[in-house]
Amino acid sequence: MSATTQSPASKQPGTGKGSGNTSGAKGARGPAGMTELVSWKAGIGLGLLAILGTVLFGFLANTKSAGFRIAEARDPNASSTAAWITLAVALAAAAYVGYRWISQRREGGGVDRWIPATTIAAVVVLGLAALGVARVEKITVPSMALGWICSLLLLALAAYACFLTVQRRRIPGWLGGLFAVVFLVGFMIWIVAGGRDPEPSISLGGLLAGAVTLAVPLVFGSLSGVLCERAGVVNIAIEGQLLLGAFSAAVVATVTGNVYVGLISAVVAGALVSLVLAVVSIKYLVNQIIVGVVLNVLISGLTSFLFSTLLTADPEHLNKPGRLQAVDIPFLADIPVIGPILFRQSLVGYLMYVAVIVVYVGLFHTKWGLRVRAVGEHPQAADTVGINVNRTRFINVLMGGAIAGIGGSFFTLVSVDAFTKDMSGGRGYIALAAMIFGRWNPIGAFLAALLFGFADNLQSIITIIGSPVPSQFMAMLPYALTVIAVAGLVGRSRPPAADGIPYVKG
C-alpha cells in the first residue's frame, strides 16, 4: 500500500551516516518536483502486530502472576564479583553508546547502524548484571497490569511509525528493535501466566540455555547458506551436509576413539557434499535447487541404509563416538544468567561464535568479501575487473559445506552420543529460513537462528507448565515471521541479485 505525494525541495532530508530502515519512506531523497512513493508496509505490519498484542496481552490476559526464576550460581562469590564487574562495564558501554547516539542526532546526520542494537544489548546486560548484584532468584510480575502496559507501548510505537510514514521520514532501526523487545516481553508473560499452577513460573536460564543449544546447528547451517548465496549459489543441500556431517562424526570418532578426529571428519563430509553441488551446478550448469534437493534425498537414503545395515549390526565399534564436554571460560561463565548460557559450551559451541565473527568480518570488511559480494550481485562486472567468478563461487560453496559439517557434528558429538536415522530433522531447511529472515547477513542469520531455537525450546516449556497456547503455534511462529520479513512488512529483504543464476563467461 502506498501513497503518491509531491516532495518540495525544502523538505528533503539530509544525508546521514547510517542507512536506517528504508521501508518507511521510499524515494524520500528524490529531486524536487518528482513523484514519490511512500511505503506503508512497515506501519501496517507493526499496527497489525500491535492490535494482536493488545488482544492477547490485554483483553485475554490472565489474572494470575507470572514467575521467572533466575539460574542459581555454582559459586556465589565468583558470581557476585562477575556481576559487579559486568555491571560497571555494561554501564560504561551504555553511557558511551548513548552519548554517540545523541551526538550524531544533534549533528543532524543519521545514526550509525550498529548503535541502536548495541544500546539495546548493553541495557539488557546491564539489567541482568543488576539482578546478579542484588542476588535476585525469582521475578514475579502481575500479568494483567504488565500486559496492558506492553499493549499500550506497542500501540504507541506503531502509531509513531505511521506518523513518520505520513511525514515521509525514515522509520529508525531502534523503533523496530524496541517493538520486538516489548512484544516478546508481553508474549512471555501471557504464556507463563496461562500455566495450570496457581502461580506458574519457568526457569529463565533454562529457557535461554536450551534456545542457544538448539540453535547451534541452525547457526552453522545458516552461515553455510550465507557464504553460498552471497556468491550467487543457492544451497538447498544444507540438510544433507548436516546429516552426512553427523554420520561421519559418529563413525570416525567411534573407530578412532577420538572425538576431535570425528569433528574434522564432519568438516570433510560437509565439504564433499558441497563439492558435488559445486561441480554439478557451477561447472555443468544444472539447476541449483534441483541439485540440492536430490543431494538431500540421496544422503538421507544413504545414511539410513548404512545405519540399518552397518551401525545397527555393530554399534559398539561403529556408533559410540563419545561426547565433547562443556568447557567453562573463567570469569565469563560466572556472569549472572548469560554467563552459564554463552560461556559454558562445548568446542562446537565456541566454534559457532568464532564462525559468526569470521564470516561477518570476512564478508564486509575484507577485500575477499568485497569480491564475493560483487560476484553475487553482478558477476559480469566482477569478471571485467579480473575476478574469476566461478572459482570464487566454487571456493565459497566448499567453505559453506565445511561449516555446515561442523553443525552436523553437533548432533552426534554434543547433543547425543549416537547416530540415528534422519537425526537432523529438517534443520537444514530451518537454517535456510533463518538465513532469509536474517537478510543474508551473518549477524542477522545468527539472531534469527537463536529465535528459531527459542521458539523450539518454548514448545516444550509451555507443555510442561500446562499453558493453553498450542505448542504447534510456537512451531509455526518463526516461519510466519520469516514470511513477514520476506514480504517486506518490517523492512526490505532482498537476496543477492545473481543468486541462483549460473554464470557463463562470454
XYZ file of C-alpha atoms in Angstrom:
506
model
C 0.000 0.000 0.000
C 1.494 3.340 -0.968
C 0.583 6.981 -1.303
C 1.808 9.340 -4.041
C 2.945 12.774 -2.905
C 4.945 15.754 -4.150
C 8.236 16.363 -2.390
C 9.256 20.001 -2.160
C 12.967 20.751 -2.140
C 12.821 22.356 1.264
C 11.566 19.158 2.887
C 14.201 16.766 1.600
C 16.028 15.030 4.441
C 19.779 15.306 4.641
C 22.211 12.531 4.075
C 23.059 10.622 7.243
C 25.733 8.182 8.287
C 23.535 5.128 8.635
C 21.264 3.701 6.041
C 18.407 3.170 8.505
C 15.259 1.334 7.598
C 14.289 2.185 4.045
C 10.832 0.678 4.242
C 9.388 3.718 5.963
C 9.758 6.156 3.081
C 10.907 5.080 -0.346
C 12.139 7.828 -2.611
C 12.282 10.466 0.140
C 15.632 11.722 -1.237
C 14.430 12.296 -4.757
C 14.793 15.668 -6.547
C 12.202 18.373 -6.085
C 9.076 18.019 -8.111
C 9.404 14.300 -8.709
C 6.611 11.881 -7.787
C 7.493 9.978 -4.626
C 6.142 6.679 -3.345
C 5.767 6.357 0.407
C 5.521 2.775 1.646
C 3.015 1.933 4.359
C 4.116 -1.690 4.720
C 6.096 -1.166 7.928
C 3.363 0.910 9.563
C 0.654 -1.586 8.624
C 2.755 -4.542 9.788
C 3.562 -3.003 13.160
C -0.038 -1.860 13.547
C -1.432 -5.364 12.986
C 1.069 -6.847 15.438
C 0.186 -4.150 17.983
C -3.534 -4.975 17.663
C -2.762 -8.675 18.046
C -0.671 -7.927 21.135
C -3.444 -5.815 22.635
C -5.972 -8.610 22.206
C -3.664 -11.272 23.664
C -1.803 -9.377 26.383
C -4.637 -7.063 27.372
C -8.126 -8.411 26.746
C -7.140 -12.084 27.047
C -4.652 -11.618 29.883
C -4.791 -13.985 32.852
C -5.287 -12.628 36.355
C -2.511 -14.838 37.768
C 1.070 -13.695 38.245
C 3.927 -14.922 36.069
C 7.205 -16.026 37.630
C 10.665 -16.161 36.057
C 13.344 -17.993 38.022
C 16.962 -16.933 37.710
C 19.514 -19.726 37.447
C 21.446 -20.304 40.649
C 25.210 -19.770 40.526
C 27.524 -22.681 41.251
C 29.942 -20.329 43.025
C 28.032 -17.413 44.642
C 31.200 -15.438 45.477
C 32.617 -15.654 41.952
C 29.193 -14.866 40.505
C 28.848 -11.772 42.705
C 32.270 -10.491 41.638
C 31.492 -11.115 37.971
C 28.132 -9.364 38.379
C 29.736 -6.203 39.791
C 32.369 -6.064 37.051
C 29.780 -6.753 34.359
C 27.539 -4.042 35.804
C 30.365 -1.491 35.609
C 31.338 -2.474 32.054
C 27.739 -2.519 30.809
C 27.036 0.862 32.422
C 30.102 2.388 30.778
C 29.198 0.841 27.403
C 25.584 2.035 27.599
C 26.724 5.543 28.524
C 29.255 5.687 25.685
C 26.873 4.351 23.033
C 24.119 6.659 24.268
C 26.494 9.609 24.031
C 27.417 8.654 20.444
C 23.737 8.313 19.576
C 22.796 11.747 20.970
C 25.859 13.417 19.413
C 25.106 12.091 15.950
C 21.475 13.119 16.222
C 22.489 16.642 17.230
C 24.797 16.885 14.221
C 21.757 16.375 12.013
C 23.029 13.242 10.321
C 21.949 9.647 10.516
C 22.902 7.333 13.339
C 25.421 4.552 12.711
C 23.631 1.284 12.065
C 25.302 -0.581 14.928
C 24.412 1.937 17.642
C 20.716 1.079 18.297
C 21.361 -2.668 18.516
C 24.416 -2.146 20.719
C 22.458 0.144 23.021
C 19.685 -2.428 23.462
C 22.246 -5.172 24.137
C 24.073 -3.029 26.698
C 20.824 -2.216 28.515
C 19.838 -5.912 28.624
C 23.241 -6.936 30.011
C 23.047 -4.066 32.483
C 19.680 -5.313 33.770
C 20.897 -8.896 34.112
C 24.024 -7.737 35.936
C 21.872 -5.697 38.315
C 19.843 -8.835 39.084
C 23.061 -10.659 39.820
C 24.321 -7.914 42.102
C 21.013 -7.935 44.007
C 21.102 -11.774 44.048
C 17.527 -11.979 42.820
C 16.431 -15.617 42.487
C 12.941 -15.102 41.068
C 10.978 -12.316 39.402
C 7.183 -12.333 39.835
C 5.075 -9.881 37.843
C 1.303 -9.226 37.602
C 0.371 -10.478 34.164
C -2.680 -8.282 33.558
C -1.044 -4.983 34.538
C 2.144 -5.619 32.568
C 0.116 -6.996 29.689
C -1.767 -3.734 29.310
C 1.444 -1.717 29.659
C 3.048 -3.735 26.849
C -0.099 -3.346 24.730
C -0.126 0.432 25.102
C 3.588 0.649 24.287
C 3.067 -1.447 21.155
C 0.200 0.754 20.012
C 2.258 3.888 20.659
C 5.248 2.573 18.687
C 3.015 1.508 15.790
C 1.314 4.923 15.777
C 4.717 6.639 15.752
C 5.775 4.505 12.779
C 2.641 5.551 10.888
C 3.270 9.199 11.813
C 6.807 9.006 10.404
C 5.458 7.482 7.198
C 2.928 10.298 6.810
C 5.760 12.793 7.290
C 7.819 10.975 4.611
C 10.547 10.227 7.134
C 12.522 7.066 7.636
C 11.485 4.677 10.393
C 14.594 4.310 12.598
C 16.002 0.883 13.306
C 15.653 1.301 17.074
C 11.865 1.503 16.726
C 11.600 -1.969 15.241
C 14.029 -3.367 17.804
C 12.164 -1.821 20.735
C 8.842 -3.050 19.317
C 10.234 -6.598 19.105
C 11.517 -6.494 22.704
C 8.209 -5.194 24.104
C 6.222 -7.761 22.122
C 8.477 -10.574 23.342
C 8.128 -9.481 26.987
C 4.346 -9.302 26.738
C 4.187 -12.621 24.921
C 6.297 -14.410 27.552
C 4.225 -13.007 30.429
C 0.999 -14.029 28.677
C 2.221 -17.589 28.066
C 3.617 -18.184 31.556
C 0.568 -16.724 33.319
C -1.614 -19.228 31.472
C 0.007 -22.193 33.253
C -2.039 -24.611 35.335
C -0.389 -23.763 38.688
C -1.794 -21.016 40.959
C 1.433 -19.046 40.424
C 3.099 -20.530 37.320
C 6.791 -19.925 36.686
C 9.588 -21.004 34.353
C 13.377 -21.017 34.567
C 14.669 -18.091 32.534
C 18.174 -19.518 32.490
C 16.949 -22.917 31.322
C 14.843 -21.351 28.588
C 17.727 -19.328 27.184
C 20.275 -22.120 27.573
C 18.040 -24.526 25.685
C 17.470 -21.933 22.958
C 21.211 -21.458 22.400
C 21.808 -25.219 22.374
C 19.070 -25.893 19.842
C 20.301 -23.011 17.681
C 23.877 -24.301 17.249
C 23.292 -26.464 14.124
C 20.952 -23.803 12.746
C 23.661 -21.150 13.037
C 26.206 -23.276 11.174
C 23.642 -24.147 8.515
C 22.578 -20.532 8.024
C 26.221 -19.397 7.775
C 26.728 -22.029 5.081
C 23.776 -20.565 3.201
C 25.106 -17.017 3.605
C 28.527 -17.936 2.184
C 26.996 -19.708 -0.799
C 24.242 -17.258 -1.661
C 26.437 -14.185 -1.237
C 28.474 -15.702 -4.071
C 25.359 -16.444 -6.134
C 24.783 -20.165 -5.447
C 21.564 -21.383 -3.802
C 22.477 -24.032 -1.231
C 19.416 -26.214 -0.656
C 21.738 -29.093 0.315
C 22.338 -27.811 3.863
C 20.158 -30.609 5.222
C 22.344 -33.209 3.523
C 25.530 -31.516 4.725
C 24.313 -31.558 8.318
C 23.203 -35.188 8.092
C 26.391 -36.520 6.483
C 28.475 -34.492 8.938
C 26.628 -36.114 11.845
C 27.049 -39.603 10.355
C 30.736 -39.135 9.600
C 31.478 -37.681 13.048
C 29.795 -40.640 14.769
C 31.529 -43.348 12.744
C 35.024 -41.836 12.602
C 35.031 -40.808 16.270
C 33.992 -44.341 17.236
C 36.564 -46.071 15.029
C 39.451 -43.808 16.051
C 38.350 -43.330 19.651
C 38.924 -39.580 19.264
C 36.035 -37.085 19.132
C 38.281 -34.395 17.651
C 39.108 -36.583 14.667
C 35.372 -37.149 14.325
C 34.843 -33.376 14.273
C 37.394 -32.993 11.478
C 35.756 -35.795 9.512
C 32.424 -33.943 9.751
C 34.070 -30.916 8.143
C 35.364 -33.099 5.302
C 31.968 -34.779 4.863
C 30.158 -31.460 4.561
C 32.742 -30.237 2.059
C 32.284 -33.399 -0.040
C 28.564 -32.739 -0.355
C 29.355 -29.178 -1.398
C 31.894 -30.460 -3.908
C 29.165 -32.383 -5.712
C 26.864 -29.351 -5.565
C 29.579 -27.065 -6.928
C 30.685 -29.342 -9.770
C 27.181 -30.151 -10.984
C 25.652 -26.675 -10.624
C 28.613 -24.406 -11.421
C 30.540 -26.442 -13.999
C 27.656 -28.257 -15.683
C 25.030 -25.528 -15.093
C 22.368 -27.843 -13.657
C 19.585 -26.090 -11.741
C 20.962 -25.433 -8.251
C 17.703 -26.039 -6.395
C 17.148 -29.403 -8.101
C 20.720 -30.477 -7.327
C 20.309 -29.516 -3.672
C 17.039 -31.414 -3.271
C 18.493 -34.506 -4.969
C 21.540 -34.410 -2.676
C 19.328 -34.181 0.409
C 17.288 -37.203 -0.661
C 20.399 -39.150 -1.663
C 22.209 -38.566 1.630
C 19.098 -39.307 3.662
C 18.701 -42.649 1.916
C 22.425 -43.466 2.032
C 22.843 -42.754 5.752
C 19.612 -44.601 6.591
C 20.816 -47.639 4.635
C 24.247 -47.620 6.292
C 22.665 -47.152 9.707
C 20.344 -50.122 9.225
C 22.970 -52.447 7.759
C 26.239 -51.484 9.487
C 25.738 -49.277 12.534
C 22.847 -51.278 13.956
C 24.737 -54.553 13.469
C 27.831 -53.374 15.376
C 27.026 -50.232 17.399
C 29.866 -50.726 19.911
C 32.540 -50.402 17.245
C 30.801 -48.036 14.823
C 28.263 -45.898 16.690
C 29.609 -44.979 20.145
C 31.508 -41.753 19.460
C 31.552 -40.207 22.930
C 30.891 -36.547 23.586
C 32.628 -33.190 23.510
C 32.418 -31.969 27.094
C 31.385 -28.430 28.012
C 34.247 -26.105 28.954
C 33.872 -23.072 31.232
C 35.614 -19.815 30.338
C 36.957 -18.368 33.606
C 35.088 -15.289 34.902
C 32.789 -15.065 31.860
C 30.977 -18.261 32.876
C 30.150 -16.661 36.255
C 28.283 -13.673 34.779
C 24.665 -13.890 36.030
C 22.194 -15.585 33.677
C 24.096 -15.099 30.409
C 27.427 -16.456 31.650
C 26.456 -20.138 32.005
C 24.457 -19.903 28.774
C 27.078 -18.376 26.494
C 30.380 -19.328 28.090
C 29.791 -22.891 29.306
C 29.799 -24.535 25.898
C 31.424 -27.400 24.063
C 34.072 -26.840 21.406
C 31.355 -26.788 18.740
C 29.522 -24.045 20.653
C 32.622 -21.854 20.817
C 33.347 -22.533 17.147
C 29.865 -21.162 16.456
C 30.834 -17.759 17.908
C 34.123 -17.776 16.004
C 32.403 -18.701 12.734
C 29.847 -15.882 13.008
C 32.551 -13.276 13.671
C 34.932 -14.562 10.995
C 32.244 -14.790 8.296
C 30.891 -11.329 9.118
C 34.299 -9.645 9.152
C 35.392 -11.548 6.063
C 32.318 -10.642 4.010
C 32.009 -6.970 4.951
C 35.465 -5.807 5.996
C 37.958 -7.531 3.703
C 38.951 -7.411 0.039
C 37.925 -11.050 -0.321
C 34.439 -10.287 0.967
C 34.057 -7.394 -1.464
C 34.885 -9.721 -4.332
C 32.451 -12.365 -3.104
C 29.613 -9.854 -2.838
C 30.459 -8.475 -6.273
C 30.222 -11.983 -7.731
C 26.837 -12.466 -6.086
C 25.438 -9.107 -7.167
C 26.910 -8.547 -10.637
C 29.143 -11.354 -11.923
C 29.659 -9.728 -15.327
C 31.073 -6.583 -13.721
C 33.223 -8.683 -11.381
C 34.592 -10.609 -14.368
C 35.566 -7.419 -16.175
C 37.838 -6.375 -13.299
C 39.649 -9.712 -13.248
C 37.702 -11.710 -10.650
C 37.297 -15.385 -11.533
C 33.566 -15.710 -10.900
C 33.148 -19.473 -10.997
C 36.293 -20.138 -8.970
C 35.062 -17.736 -6.294
C 31.706 -19.472 -6.229
C 33.373 -22.884 -6.108
C 35.531 -21.954 -3.094
C 32.612 -20.370 -1.224
C 30.407 -23.408 -1.726
C 33.167 -25.676 -0.374
C 33.651 -23.426 2.669
C 29.906 -23.364 3.256
C 29.760 -27.147 3.213
C 32.649 -27.411 5.682
C 30.889 -25.046 8.094
C 27.623 -26.982 7.777
C 29.569 -30.184 8.513
C 30.638 -28.732 11.869
C 26.983 -28.085 12.612
C 26.206 -31.711 11.768
C 28.810 -32.947 14.257
C 26.774 -31.248 16.991
C 24.086 -33.927 16.736
C 26.382 -36.888 17.441
C 29.228 -35.339 19.452
C 27.300 -32.906 21.685
C 23.545 -33.471 21.676
C 23.534 -37.283 21.806
C 26.302 -39.888 21.564
C 24.995 -41.967 18.666
C 23.713 -41.552 15.120
C 20.083 -42.273 14.239
C 18.096 -42.092 11.018
C 17.473 -38.565 9.714
C 18.509 -37.098 13.051
C 18.969 -33.638 11.531
C 15.161 -33.489 11.462
C 14.824 -30.920 8.675
C 17.008 -28.355 10.401
C 18.789 -27.630 7.140
C 15.580 -26.139 5.789
C 15.058 -24.233 9.041
C 18.592 -22.844 8.620
C 17.605 -21.591 5.168
C 14.629 -19.801 6.695
C 16.915 -18.282 9.350
C 19.261 -17.054 6.621
C 16.390 -15.376 4.762
C 14.961 -13.892 7.949
C 18.460 -12.589 8.763
C 18.617 -10.932 5.326
C 21.679 -12.818 4.108
C 23.787 -11.278 6.855
C 25.852 -13.465 9.262
C 24.788 -11.485 12.344
C 21.164 -11.429 11.239
C 21.236 -15.156 10.475
C 22.738 -15.830 13.922
C 19.990 -13.864 15.678
C 17.292 -15.484 13.529
C 18.658 -18.946 14.385
C 18.509 -18.025 18.079
C 14.872 -17.014 17.592
C 14.103 -20.378 15.980
C 15.881 -22.182 18.820
C 13.990 -20.089 21.358
C 10.630 -20.962 19.795
C 11.600 -24.645 19.580
C 12.575 -24.768 23.254
C 9.482 -22.824 24.295
C 7.285 -25.553 22.799
C 8.473 -27.990 25.451
C 8.214 -25.488 28.292
C 4.618 -24.440 27.610
C 3.661 -28.131 27.516
C 5.302 -28.711 30.898
C 3.656 -25.736 32.630
C 0.275 -26.517 31.069
C -0.172 -23.264 29.154
C -3.274 -23.222 26.922
C -1.192 -21.970 23.986
C -0.851 -24.872 21.477
C 2.748 -25.984 21.001
C 2.085 -26.069 17.245
C 1.643 -22.293 17.383
C 5.217 -21.883 18.623
C 6.464 -24.237 15.921
C 4.709 -22.098 13.311
C 5.767 -18.691 14.659
C 9.346 -18.481 13.272
C 8.164 -19.366 9.775
C 5.384 -16.788 9.968
C 7.968 -14.176 10.968
C 10.131 -15.237 8.024
C 7.216 -14.708 5.638
C 6.622 -11.278 7.184
C 10.294 -10.377 6.746
C 10.431 -11.562 3.119
C 7.194 -9.703 2.326
C 8.881 -6.501 3.467
C 6.446 -5.608 6.252
C 9.348 -4.841 8.607
C 11.917 -3.698 6.053
C 13.364 -4.759 2.750
C 14.628 -8.334 2.428
C 16.393 -8.870 -0.895
C 18.717 -11.711 -1.902
C 21.877 -11.069 -3.954
C 20.881 -10.091 -7.486
C 22.644 -13.023 -9.175
C 21.582 -15.620 -6.599
C 20.802 -18.917 -8.331
C 21.824 -17.681 -11.800
C 24.647 -19.699 -13.453
C 27.464 -17.669 -14.988
C 28.876 -18.471 -18.398
C 31.847 -16.354 -19.409
C 31.469 -14.971 -22.834
